[in-house]
Coordinates of C-alpha atoms in Angstrom, one line a residue:
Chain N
X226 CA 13.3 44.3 -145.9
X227 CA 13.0 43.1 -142.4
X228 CA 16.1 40.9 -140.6
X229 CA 15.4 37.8 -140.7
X230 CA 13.9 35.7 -137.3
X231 CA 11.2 33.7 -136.5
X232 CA 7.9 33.3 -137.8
X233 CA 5.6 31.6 -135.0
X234 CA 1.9 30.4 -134.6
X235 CA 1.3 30.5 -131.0
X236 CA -1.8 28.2 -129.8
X237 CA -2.7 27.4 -126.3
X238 CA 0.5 27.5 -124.8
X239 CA 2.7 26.0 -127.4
X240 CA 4.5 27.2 -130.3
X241 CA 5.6 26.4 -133.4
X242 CA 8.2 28.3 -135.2
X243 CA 10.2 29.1 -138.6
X244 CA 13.2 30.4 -139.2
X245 CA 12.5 33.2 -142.3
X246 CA 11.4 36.4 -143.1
X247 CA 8.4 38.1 -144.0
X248 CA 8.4 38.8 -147.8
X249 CA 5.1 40.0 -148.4
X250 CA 1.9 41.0 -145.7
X251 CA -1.5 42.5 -146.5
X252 CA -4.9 42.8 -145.0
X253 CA -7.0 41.6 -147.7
X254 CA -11.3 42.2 -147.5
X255 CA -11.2 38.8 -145.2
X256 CA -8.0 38.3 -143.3
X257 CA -4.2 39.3 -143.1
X258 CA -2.3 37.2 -145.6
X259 CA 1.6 36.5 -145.2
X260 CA 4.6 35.5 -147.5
X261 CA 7.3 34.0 -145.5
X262 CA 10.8 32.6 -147.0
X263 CA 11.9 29.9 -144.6
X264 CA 15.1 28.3 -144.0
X265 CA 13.4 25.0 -143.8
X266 CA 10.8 24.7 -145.9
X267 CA 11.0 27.4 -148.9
X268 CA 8.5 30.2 -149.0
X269 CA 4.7 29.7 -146.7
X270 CA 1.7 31.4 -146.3
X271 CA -0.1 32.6 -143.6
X272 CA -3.7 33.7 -142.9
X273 CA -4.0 35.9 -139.8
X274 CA -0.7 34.5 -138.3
X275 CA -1.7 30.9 -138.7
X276 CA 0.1 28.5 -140.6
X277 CA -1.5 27.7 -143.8
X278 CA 1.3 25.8 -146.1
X279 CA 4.7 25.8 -147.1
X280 CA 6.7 24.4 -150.6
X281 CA 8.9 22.3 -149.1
X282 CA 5.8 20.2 -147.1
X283 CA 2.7 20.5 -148.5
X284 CA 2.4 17.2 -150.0
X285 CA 0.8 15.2 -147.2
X286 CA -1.9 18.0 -146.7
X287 CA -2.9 18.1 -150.3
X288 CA -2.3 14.4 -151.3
X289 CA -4.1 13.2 -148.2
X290 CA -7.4 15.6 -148.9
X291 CA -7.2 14.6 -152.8
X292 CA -6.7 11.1 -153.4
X293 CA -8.5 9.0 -150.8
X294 CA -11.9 11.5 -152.6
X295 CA -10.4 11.3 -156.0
X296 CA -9.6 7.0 -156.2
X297 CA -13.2 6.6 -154.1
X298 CA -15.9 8.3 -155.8
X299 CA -17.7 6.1 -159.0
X300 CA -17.2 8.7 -161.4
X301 CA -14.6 11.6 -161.0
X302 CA -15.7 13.8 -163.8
X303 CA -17.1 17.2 -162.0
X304 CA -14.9 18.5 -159.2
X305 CA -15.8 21.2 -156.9
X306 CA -13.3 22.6 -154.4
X307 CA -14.0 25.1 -151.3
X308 CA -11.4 27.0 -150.6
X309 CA -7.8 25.6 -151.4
X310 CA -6.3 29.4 -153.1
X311 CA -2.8 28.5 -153.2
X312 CA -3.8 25.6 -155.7
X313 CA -2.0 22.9 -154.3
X314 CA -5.4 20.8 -154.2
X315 CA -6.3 21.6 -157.7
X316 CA -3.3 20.5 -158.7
X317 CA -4.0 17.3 -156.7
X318 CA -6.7 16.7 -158.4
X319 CA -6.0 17.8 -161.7
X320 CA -3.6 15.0 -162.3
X321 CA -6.4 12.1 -162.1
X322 CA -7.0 12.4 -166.1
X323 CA -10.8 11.5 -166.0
X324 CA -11.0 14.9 -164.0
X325 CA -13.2 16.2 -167.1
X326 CA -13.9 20.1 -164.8
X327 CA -12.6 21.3 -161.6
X328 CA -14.4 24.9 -160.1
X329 CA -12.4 25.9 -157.2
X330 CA -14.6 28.6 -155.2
X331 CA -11.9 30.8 -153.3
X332 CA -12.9 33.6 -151.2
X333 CA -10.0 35.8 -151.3
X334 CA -8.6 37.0 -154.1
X335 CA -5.4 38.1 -152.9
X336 CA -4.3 34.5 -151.7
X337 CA -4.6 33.5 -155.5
X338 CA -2.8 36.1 -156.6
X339 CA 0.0 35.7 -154.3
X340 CA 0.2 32.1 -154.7
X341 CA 0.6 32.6 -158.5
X342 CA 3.5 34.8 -157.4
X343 CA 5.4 33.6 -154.5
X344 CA 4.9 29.7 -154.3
X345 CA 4.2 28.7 -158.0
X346 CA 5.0 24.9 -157.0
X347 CA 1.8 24.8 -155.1
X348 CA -0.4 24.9 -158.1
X349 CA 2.0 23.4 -160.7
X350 CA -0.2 23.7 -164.1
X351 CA -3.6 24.4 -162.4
X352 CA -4.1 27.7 -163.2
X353 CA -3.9 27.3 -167.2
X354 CA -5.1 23.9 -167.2
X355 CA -8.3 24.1 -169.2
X356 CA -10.4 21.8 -166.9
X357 CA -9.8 24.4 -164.4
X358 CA -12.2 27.3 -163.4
X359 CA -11.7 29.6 -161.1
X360 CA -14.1 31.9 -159.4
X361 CA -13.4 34.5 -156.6
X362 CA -16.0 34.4 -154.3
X363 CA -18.2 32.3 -151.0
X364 CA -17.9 29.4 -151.6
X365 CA -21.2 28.6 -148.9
X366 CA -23.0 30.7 -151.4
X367 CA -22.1 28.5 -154.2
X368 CA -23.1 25.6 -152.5
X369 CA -26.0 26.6 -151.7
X370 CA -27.0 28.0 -155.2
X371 CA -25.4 24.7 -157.3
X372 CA -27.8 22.5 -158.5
X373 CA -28.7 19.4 -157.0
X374 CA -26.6 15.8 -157.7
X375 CA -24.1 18.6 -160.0
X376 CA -20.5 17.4 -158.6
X377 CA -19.1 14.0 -158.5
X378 CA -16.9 15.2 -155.9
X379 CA -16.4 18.1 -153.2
X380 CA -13.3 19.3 -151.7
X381 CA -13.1 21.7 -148.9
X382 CA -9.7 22.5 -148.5
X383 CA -10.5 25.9 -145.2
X384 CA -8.7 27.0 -142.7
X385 CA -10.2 27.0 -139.1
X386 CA -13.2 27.4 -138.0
X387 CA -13.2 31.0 -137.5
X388 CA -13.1 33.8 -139.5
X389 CA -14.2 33.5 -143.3
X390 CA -14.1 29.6 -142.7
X391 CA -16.2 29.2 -139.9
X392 CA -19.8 28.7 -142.2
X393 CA -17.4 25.7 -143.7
X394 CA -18.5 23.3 -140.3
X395 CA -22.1 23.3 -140.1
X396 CA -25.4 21.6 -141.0
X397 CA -26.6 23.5 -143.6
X398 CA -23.6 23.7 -145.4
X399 CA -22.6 20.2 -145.4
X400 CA -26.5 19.2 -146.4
X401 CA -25.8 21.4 -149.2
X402 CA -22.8 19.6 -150.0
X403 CA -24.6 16.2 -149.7
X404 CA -27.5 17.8 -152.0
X405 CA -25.7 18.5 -154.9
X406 CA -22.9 15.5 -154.5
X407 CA -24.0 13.0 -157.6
X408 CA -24.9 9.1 -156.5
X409 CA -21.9 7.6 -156.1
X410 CA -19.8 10.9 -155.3
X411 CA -17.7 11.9 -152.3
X412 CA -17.1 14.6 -150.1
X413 CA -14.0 15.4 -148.3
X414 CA -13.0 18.2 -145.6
X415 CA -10.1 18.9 -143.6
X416 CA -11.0 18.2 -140.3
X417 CA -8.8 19.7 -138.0
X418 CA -6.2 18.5 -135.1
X419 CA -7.5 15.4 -132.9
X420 CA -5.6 16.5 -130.3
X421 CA -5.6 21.0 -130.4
X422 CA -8.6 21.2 -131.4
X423 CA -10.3 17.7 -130.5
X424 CA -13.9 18.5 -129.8
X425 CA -14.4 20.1 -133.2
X426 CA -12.7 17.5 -134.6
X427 CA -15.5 15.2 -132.9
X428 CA -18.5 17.4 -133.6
X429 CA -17.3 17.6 -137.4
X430 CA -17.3 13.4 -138.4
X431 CA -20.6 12.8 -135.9
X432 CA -22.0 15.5 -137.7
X433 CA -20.8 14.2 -141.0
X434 CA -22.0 10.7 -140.4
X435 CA -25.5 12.1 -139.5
X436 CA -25.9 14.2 -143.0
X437 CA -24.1 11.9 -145.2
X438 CA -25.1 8.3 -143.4
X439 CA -21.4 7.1 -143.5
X440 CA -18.3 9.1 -142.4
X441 CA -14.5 8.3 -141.3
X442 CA -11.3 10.3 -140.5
X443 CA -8.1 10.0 -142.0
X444 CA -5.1 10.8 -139.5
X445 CA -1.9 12.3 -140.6
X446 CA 0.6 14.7 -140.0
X447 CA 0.9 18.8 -140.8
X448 CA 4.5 19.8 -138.5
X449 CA 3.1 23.3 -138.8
X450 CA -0.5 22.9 -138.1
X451 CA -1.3 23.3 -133.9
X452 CA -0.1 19.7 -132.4
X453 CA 1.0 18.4 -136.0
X454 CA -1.5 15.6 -135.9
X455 CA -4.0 16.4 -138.2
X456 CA -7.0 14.9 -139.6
X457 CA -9.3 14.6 -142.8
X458 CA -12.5 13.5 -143.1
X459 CA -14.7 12.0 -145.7
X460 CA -18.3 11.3 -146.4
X461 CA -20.4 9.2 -148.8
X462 CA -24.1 8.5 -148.7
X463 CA -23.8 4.8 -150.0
X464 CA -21.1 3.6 -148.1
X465 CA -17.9 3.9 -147.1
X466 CA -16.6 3.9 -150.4
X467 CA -13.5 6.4 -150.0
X468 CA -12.1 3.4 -148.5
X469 CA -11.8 1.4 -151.7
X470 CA -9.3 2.4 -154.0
X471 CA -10.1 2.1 -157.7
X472 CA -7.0 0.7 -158.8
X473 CA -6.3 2.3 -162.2
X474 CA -6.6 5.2 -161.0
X475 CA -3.9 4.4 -157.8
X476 CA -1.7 3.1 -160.5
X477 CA -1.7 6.5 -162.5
X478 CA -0.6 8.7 -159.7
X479 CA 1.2 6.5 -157.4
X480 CA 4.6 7.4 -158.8
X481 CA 3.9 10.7 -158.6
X482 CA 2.9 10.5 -155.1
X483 CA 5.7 11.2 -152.0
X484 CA 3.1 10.4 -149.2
X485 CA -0.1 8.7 -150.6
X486 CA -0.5 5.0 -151.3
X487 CA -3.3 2.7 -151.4
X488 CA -1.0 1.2 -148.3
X489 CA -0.4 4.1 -146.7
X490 CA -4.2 5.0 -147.1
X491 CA -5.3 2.6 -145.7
X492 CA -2.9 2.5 -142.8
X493 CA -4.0 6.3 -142.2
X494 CA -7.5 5.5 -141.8
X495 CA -7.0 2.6 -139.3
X496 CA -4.6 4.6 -137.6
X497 CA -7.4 6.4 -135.0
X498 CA -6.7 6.7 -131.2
X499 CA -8.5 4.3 -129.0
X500 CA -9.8 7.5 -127.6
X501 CA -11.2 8.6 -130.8
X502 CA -12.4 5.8 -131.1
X503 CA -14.4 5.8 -128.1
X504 CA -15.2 9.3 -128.3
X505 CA -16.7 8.9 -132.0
X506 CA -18.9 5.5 -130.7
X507 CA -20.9 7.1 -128.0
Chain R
X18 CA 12.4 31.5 -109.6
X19 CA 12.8 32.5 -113.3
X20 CA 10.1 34.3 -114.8
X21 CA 7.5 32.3 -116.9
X22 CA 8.7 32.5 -120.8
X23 CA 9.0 29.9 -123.4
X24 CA 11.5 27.0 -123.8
X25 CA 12.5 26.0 -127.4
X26 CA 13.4 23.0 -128.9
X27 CA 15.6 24.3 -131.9
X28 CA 16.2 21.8 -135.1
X29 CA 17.3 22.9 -138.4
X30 CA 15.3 26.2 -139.2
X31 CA 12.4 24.9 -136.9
X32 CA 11.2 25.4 -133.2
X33 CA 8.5 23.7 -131.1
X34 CA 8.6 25.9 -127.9
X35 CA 6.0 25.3 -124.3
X36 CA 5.0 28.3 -122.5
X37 CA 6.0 27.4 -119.1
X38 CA 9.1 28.1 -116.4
X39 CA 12.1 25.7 -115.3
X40 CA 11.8 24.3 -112.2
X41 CA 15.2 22.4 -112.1
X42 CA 18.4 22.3 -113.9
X43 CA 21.8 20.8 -113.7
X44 CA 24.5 18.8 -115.6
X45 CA 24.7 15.5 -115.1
X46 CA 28.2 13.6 -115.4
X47 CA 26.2 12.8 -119.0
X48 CA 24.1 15.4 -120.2
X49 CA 22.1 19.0 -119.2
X50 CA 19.0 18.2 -117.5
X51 CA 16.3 20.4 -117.0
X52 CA 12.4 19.8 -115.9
X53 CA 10.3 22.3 -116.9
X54 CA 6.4 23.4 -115.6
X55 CA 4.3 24.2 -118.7
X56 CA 1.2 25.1 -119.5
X57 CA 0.0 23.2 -122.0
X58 CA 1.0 19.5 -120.8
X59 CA 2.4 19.9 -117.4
X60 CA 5.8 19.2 -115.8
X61 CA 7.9 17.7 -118.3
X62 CA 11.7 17.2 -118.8
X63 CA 14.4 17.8 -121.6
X64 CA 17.8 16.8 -121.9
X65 CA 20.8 18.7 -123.7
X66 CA 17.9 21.4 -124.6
X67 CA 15.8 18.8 -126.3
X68 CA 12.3 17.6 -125.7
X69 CA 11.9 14.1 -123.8
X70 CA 8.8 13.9 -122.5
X71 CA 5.9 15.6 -120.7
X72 CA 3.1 14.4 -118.3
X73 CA 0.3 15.3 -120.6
X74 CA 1.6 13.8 -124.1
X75 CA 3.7 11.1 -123.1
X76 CA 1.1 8.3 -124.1
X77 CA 1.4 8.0 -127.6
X78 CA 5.6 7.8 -127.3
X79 CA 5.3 5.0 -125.0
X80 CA 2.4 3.0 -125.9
X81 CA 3.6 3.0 -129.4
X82 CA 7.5 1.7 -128.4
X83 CA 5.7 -1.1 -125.8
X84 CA 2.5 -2.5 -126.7
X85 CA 3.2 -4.4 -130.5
X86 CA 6.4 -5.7 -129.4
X87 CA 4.9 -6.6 -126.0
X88 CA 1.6 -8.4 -127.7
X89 CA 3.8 -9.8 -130.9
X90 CA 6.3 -11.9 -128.6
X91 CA 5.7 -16.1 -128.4
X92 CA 6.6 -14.8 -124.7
X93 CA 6.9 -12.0 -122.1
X94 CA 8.2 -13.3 -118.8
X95 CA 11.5 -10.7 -119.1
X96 CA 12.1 -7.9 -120.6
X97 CA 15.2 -5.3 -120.8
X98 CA 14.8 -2.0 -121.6
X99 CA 17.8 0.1 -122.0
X100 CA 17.4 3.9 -120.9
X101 CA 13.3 5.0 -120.2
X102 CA 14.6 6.4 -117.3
X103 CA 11.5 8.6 -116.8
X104 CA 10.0 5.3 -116.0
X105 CA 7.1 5.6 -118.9
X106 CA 7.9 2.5 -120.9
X107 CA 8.3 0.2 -117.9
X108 CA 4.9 1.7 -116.6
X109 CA 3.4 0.1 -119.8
X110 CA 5.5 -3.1 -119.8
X111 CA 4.5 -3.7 -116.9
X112 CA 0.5 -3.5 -117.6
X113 CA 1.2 -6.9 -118.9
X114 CA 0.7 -9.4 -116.6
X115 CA 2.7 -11.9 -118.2
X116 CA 6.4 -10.1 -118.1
X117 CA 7.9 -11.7 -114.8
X118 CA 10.8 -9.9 -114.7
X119 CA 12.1 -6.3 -115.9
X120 CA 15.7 -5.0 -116.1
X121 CA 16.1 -1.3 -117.1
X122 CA 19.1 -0.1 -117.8
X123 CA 19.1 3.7 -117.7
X124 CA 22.6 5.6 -117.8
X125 CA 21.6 8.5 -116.2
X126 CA 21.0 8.4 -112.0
X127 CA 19.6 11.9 -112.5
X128 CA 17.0 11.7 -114.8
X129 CA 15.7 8.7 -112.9
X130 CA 15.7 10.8 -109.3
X131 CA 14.3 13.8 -111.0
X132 CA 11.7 11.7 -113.1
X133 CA 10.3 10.0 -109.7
X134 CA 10.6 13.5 -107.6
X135 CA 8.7 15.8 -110.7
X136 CA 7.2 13.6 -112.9
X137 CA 5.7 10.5 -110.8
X138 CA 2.9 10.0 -113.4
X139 CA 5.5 8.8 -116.0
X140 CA 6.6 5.5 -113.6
X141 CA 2.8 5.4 -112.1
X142 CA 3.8 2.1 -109.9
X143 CA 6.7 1.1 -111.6
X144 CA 9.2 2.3 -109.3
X145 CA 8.2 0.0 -106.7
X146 CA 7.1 -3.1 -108.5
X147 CA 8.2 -6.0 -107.3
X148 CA 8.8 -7.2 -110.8
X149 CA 11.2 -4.5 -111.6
X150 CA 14.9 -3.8 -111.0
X151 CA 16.7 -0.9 -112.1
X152 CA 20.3 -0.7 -112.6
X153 CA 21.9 2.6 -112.6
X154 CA 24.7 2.0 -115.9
X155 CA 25.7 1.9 -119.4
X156 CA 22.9 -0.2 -121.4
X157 CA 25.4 -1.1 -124.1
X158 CA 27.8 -2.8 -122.1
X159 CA 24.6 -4.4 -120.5
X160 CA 24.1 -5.9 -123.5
X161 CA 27.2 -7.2 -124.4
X162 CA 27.4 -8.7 -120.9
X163 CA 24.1 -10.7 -120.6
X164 CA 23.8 -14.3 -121.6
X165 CA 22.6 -15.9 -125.0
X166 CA 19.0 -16.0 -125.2
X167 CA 18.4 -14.3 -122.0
X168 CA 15.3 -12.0 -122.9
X169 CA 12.0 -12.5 -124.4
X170 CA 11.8 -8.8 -125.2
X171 CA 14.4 -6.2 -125.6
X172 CA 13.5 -2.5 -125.9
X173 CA 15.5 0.7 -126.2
X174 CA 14.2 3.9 -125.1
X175 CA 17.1 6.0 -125.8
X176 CA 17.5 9.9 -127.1
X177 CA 18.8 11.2 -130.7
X178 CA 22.0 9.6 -132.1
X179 CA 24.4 12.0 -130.3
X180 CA 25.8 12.1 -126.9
X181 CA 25.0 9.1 -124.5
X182 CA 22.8 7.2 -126.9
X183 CA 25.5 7.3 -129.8
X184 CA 26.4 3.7 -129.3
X185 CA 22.2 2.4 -129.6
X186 CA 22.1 3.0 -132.9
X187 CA 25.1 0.8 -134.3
X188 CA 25.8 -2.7 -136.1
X189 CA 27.5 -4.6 -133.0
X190 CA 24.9 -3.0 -130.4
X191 CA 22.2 -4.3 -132.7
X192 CA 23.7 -7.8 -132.7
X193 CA 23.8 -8.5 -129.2
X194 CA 20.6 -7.2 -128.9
X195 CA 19.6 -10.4 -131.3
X196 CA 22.0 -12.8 -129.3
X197 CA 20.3 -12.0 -126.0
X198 CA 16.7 -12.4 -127.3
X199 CA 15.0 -15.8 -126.6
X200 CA 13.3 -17.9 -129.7
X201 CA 10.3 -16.0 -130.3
X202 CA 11.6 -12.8 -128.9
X203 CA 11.0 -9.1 -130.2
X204 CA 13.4 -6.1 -130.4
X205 CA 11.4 -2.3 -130.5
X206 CA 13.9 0.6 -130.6
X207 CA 12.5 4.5 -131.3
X208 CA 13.8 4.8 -134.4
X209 CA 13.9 9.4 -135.3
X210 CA 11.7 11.0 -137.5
X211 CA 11.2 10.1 -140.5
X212 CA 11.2 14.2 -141.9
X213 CA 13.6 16.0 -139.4
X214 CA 16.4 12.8 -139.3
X215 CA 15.0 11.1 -142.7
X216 CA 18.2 9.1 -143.3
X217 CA 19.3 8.0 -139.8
X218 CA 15.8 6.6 -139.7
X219 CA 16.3 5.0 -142.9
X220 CA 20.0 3.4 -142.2
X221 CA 18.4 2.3 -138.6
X222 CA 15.7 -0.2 -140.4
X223 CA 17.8 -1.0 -142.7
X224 CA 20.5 -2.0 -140.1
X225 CA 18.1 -4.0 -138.3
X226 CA 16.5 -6.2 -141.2
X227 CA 20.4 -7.5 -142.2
X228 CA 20.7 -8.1 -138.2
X229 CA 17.6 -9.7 -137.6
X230 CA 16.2 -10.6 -140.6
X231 CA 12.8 -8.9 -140.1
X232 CA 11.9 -4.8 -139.0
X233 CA 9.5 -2.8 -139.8
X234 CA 8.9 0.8 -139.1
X235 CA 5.9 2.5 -137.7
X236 CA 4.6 5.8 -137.5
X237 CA 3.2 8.1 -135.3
X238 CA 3.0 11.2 -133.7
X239 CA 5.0 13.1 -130.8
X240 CA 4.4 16.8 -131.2
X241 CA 7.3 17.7 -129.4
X242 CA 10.0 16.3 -131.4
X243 CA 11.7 17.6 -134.5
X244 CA 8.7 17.6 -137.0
X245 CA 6.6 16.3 -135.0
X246 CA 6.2 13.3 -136.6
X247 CA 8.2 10.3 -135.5
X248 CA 9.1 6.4 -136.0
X249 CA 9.7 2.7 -134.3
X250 CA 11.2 -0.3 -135.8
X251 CA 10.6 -3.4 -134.7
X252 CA 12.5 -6.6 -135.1
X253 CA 12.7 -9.9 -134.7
X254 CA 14.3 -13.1 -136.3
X255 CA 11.4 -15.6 -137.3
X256 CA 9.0 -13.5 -139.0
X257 CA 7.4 -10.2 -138.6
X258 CA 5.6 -11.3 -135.3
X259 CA 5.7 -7.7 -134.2
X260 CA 2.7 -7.4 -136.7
X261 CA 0.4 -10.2 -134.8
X262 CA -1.4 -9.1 -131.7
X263 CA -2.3 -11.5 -129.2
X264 CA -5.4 -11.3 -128.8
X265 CA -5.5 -12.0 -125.0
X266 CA -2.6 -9.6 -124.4
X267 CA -4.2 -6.9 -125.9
X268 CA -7.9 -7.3 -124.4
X269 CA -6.1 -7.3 -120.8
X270 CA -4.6 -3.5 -121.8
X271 CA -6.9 -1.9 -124.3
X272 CA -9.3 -0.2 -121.6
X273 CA -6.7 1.4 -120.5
X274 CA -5.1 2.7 -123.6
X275 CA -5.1 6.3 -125.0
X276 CA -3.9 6.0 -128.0
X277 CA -3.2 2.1 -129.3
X278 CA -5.4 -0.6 -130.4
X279 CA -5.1 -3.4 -132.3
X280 CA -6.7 -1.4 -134.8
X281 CA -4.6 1.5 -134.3
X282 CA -1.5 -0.6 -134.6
X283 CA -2.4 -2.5 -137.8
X284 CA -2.7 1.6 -139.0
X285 CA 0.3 2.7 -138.0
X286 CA 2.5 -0.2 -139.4
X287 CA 0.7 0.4 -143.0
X288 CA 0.6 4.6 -143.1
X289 CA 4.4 4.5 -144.3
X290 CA 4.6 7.4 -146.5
X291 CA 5.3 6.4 -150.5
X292 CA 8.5 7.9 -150.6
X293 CA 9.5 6.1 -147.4
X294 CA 8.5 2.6 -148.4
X295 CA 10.6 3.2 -152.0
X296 CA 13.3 4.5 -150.1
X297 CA 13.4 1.2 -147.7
X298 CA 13.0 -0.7 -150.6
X299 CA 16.2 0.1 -152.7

């Protein structure tokens, strides 16, 4: 067992750091994967030493990437998410009861497994819930192969673009996505830091509003993402209907919810920088 | 000339460290003092081991503390602030053409010398605006010394709820805050995070709405404080006028805003996290 000390992501100069130990580190077929017990925030995960998620503050990640998708689209009954192995997205979305089947597309095995085992609070009841169906594998692939207008709604829940997630930020993926998104459906993506990483952040919405026709980031916080600020981003092809908030729907989760409200967002997606602003209108 | 390493802000099983090297350290008859040189967002200064500021991510601190009280009051022609010593939140008071007169009030002789020696960009012209006086001394006792109704605007840049700012966080500073404000006026405090100090935040706009009858929080982001993620309250006695922008005000500053905008601000008021606006509510 090693002593415990600090666990850091180090990015352009600035570091952010937990106080823990290692419980658990392999190189899976894609990328080195990490347990860490924290002080802080229970047990995380890593993926090649960058911070992924952590039990004691994963809810505004997962809640802000579900529910503005999940209360927005017309019908919510097929879900596809990209990604998201530790389940806390599933799980997300899995408690919106029209959610008639979820397939969540993870490329690494081993980051399911070890969620299963080390941080059991990120996927709740996902894994036996019998909407649910998981399949190990790309999930680029199974975008490309799904057939057209087959989801009401998809999720990409990746990590940076680099590594296995870097086919999860371009043009023929996200046409893909828009191909087999139903009328009235929604997409959503992470969309990374507008401050670390602010020019893919930029590239990803113009590029969103150009395959989709209407697009618009959701700002929020991540404390152990690069910068903290983080961003989502959501796209529709007949407006910008992840704005509106179907209200039955608001009023079956909201208790549930620590950081999403219709309030808060709504807030979230006003709250863009006048530079970002700027930026995204030229 | 110590060798280049990284300097830590430690809180609670969490660091947020800059690569970079002091340049300057010494104790003040108040606190530690040190200016550092980093890499990611230049020279920047901490006191007692904790993060203040830095020249390249000091714009969303201060616009956020200046610009809704400073477009929300009936009128502007003087303000108080009470620390801001490294001159950033009388640089963006005094964008405002209105505000006649500004008293700052800043404890700490050092961190003002230091601030104008290292970190010039905070003040910009501040420091030699005709407008503005600066009185080296104790910001409580300021208050409790200044006439009825003697400010349009009071605002309080002050550090964490220990040490030199103990007293800016308490019932009878809070009510001569109110006595000295004009009709029409608006009080802006920081106001913690509300993750790393959850319930200091939460007693602090509490405190205020029973002493002014109105405050609301807002949130934002300052990477280099505990969590990252981070608050202001905002008060004032006839209404929540913090809220209304004037629209003239804010024309005559926006072009030269990084991060707020009327837009932005209306965001940042509403993205209070669920548990947050329950908790406020109770």
């Amino acid at each position: 067992m090693p002593e415990p000390g600090w666990i850091d992501e180090i990015f352009d100069g600035v570091r952010y750091g937990l106080e823990g130990t290692v419980v658990a580190e392999e190189q899976s077929a894609f990328q080195r994967v990490s347990i860490i017990e924290s002080k802080r925030y229970g047990k995380g995960l890593l993926l090649d030493g960058c911070w992924m998620t952590a039990e004691g503050q994963e809810r505004h990640y997962h809640e802000s990437l579900v529910h503005p998708a999940l209360c927005g689209a017309e019908a919510i009954d097929r879900v596809l998410v990209i990604g998201g192995g530790d389940g806390g997205t599933a799980r997300e979305c899995l408690r919106h009861g029209s959610v008639q089947e979820l397939h969540m597309v993870e490329i690494d095995g081993l980051v399911v497994d070890w969620s299963k085992q080390h941080l059991p609070s990120l996927g709740g009841g996902c894994w036996t819930d019998p909407r649910f169906q998981l399949s190990v594998g790309d999930g680029i692939a199974w975008a490309a192969a799904a057939a057209d207008a087959s989801y009401n709604v998809v999720i990409v829940d990746g990590s940076d673009p680099a590594g296995p997630a870097e086919g999860l930020f371009n043009r023929a993926f996200f046409e893909n996505c828009r191909r087999i998104l139903k009328p009235g459906g929604v997409f959503a993506t992470q969309s990374e830091s507008p401050e670390a990483f602010r020019q893919v952040h930029i590239d990803t919405v113009k590029l969103l509003r150009e395959v989709f026709g209407y697009a618009d980031p959701m700002y929020g916080w991540v404390p152990m993402y690069p910068s903290g600020w983080w961003s989502w981003t959501f796209a529709a092809t007949d407006g910008a209907r992840y704005r509106q908030v179907q209200a039955d729907r608001a009023a079956a989760i909201a208790a549930g919810c620590e950081i999403w409200s219709p309030r808060w967002q709504r807030g979230a997606f006003d709250a863009i920088p006048a530079f970002m602003e700027r930026a995204l209108n030229q």
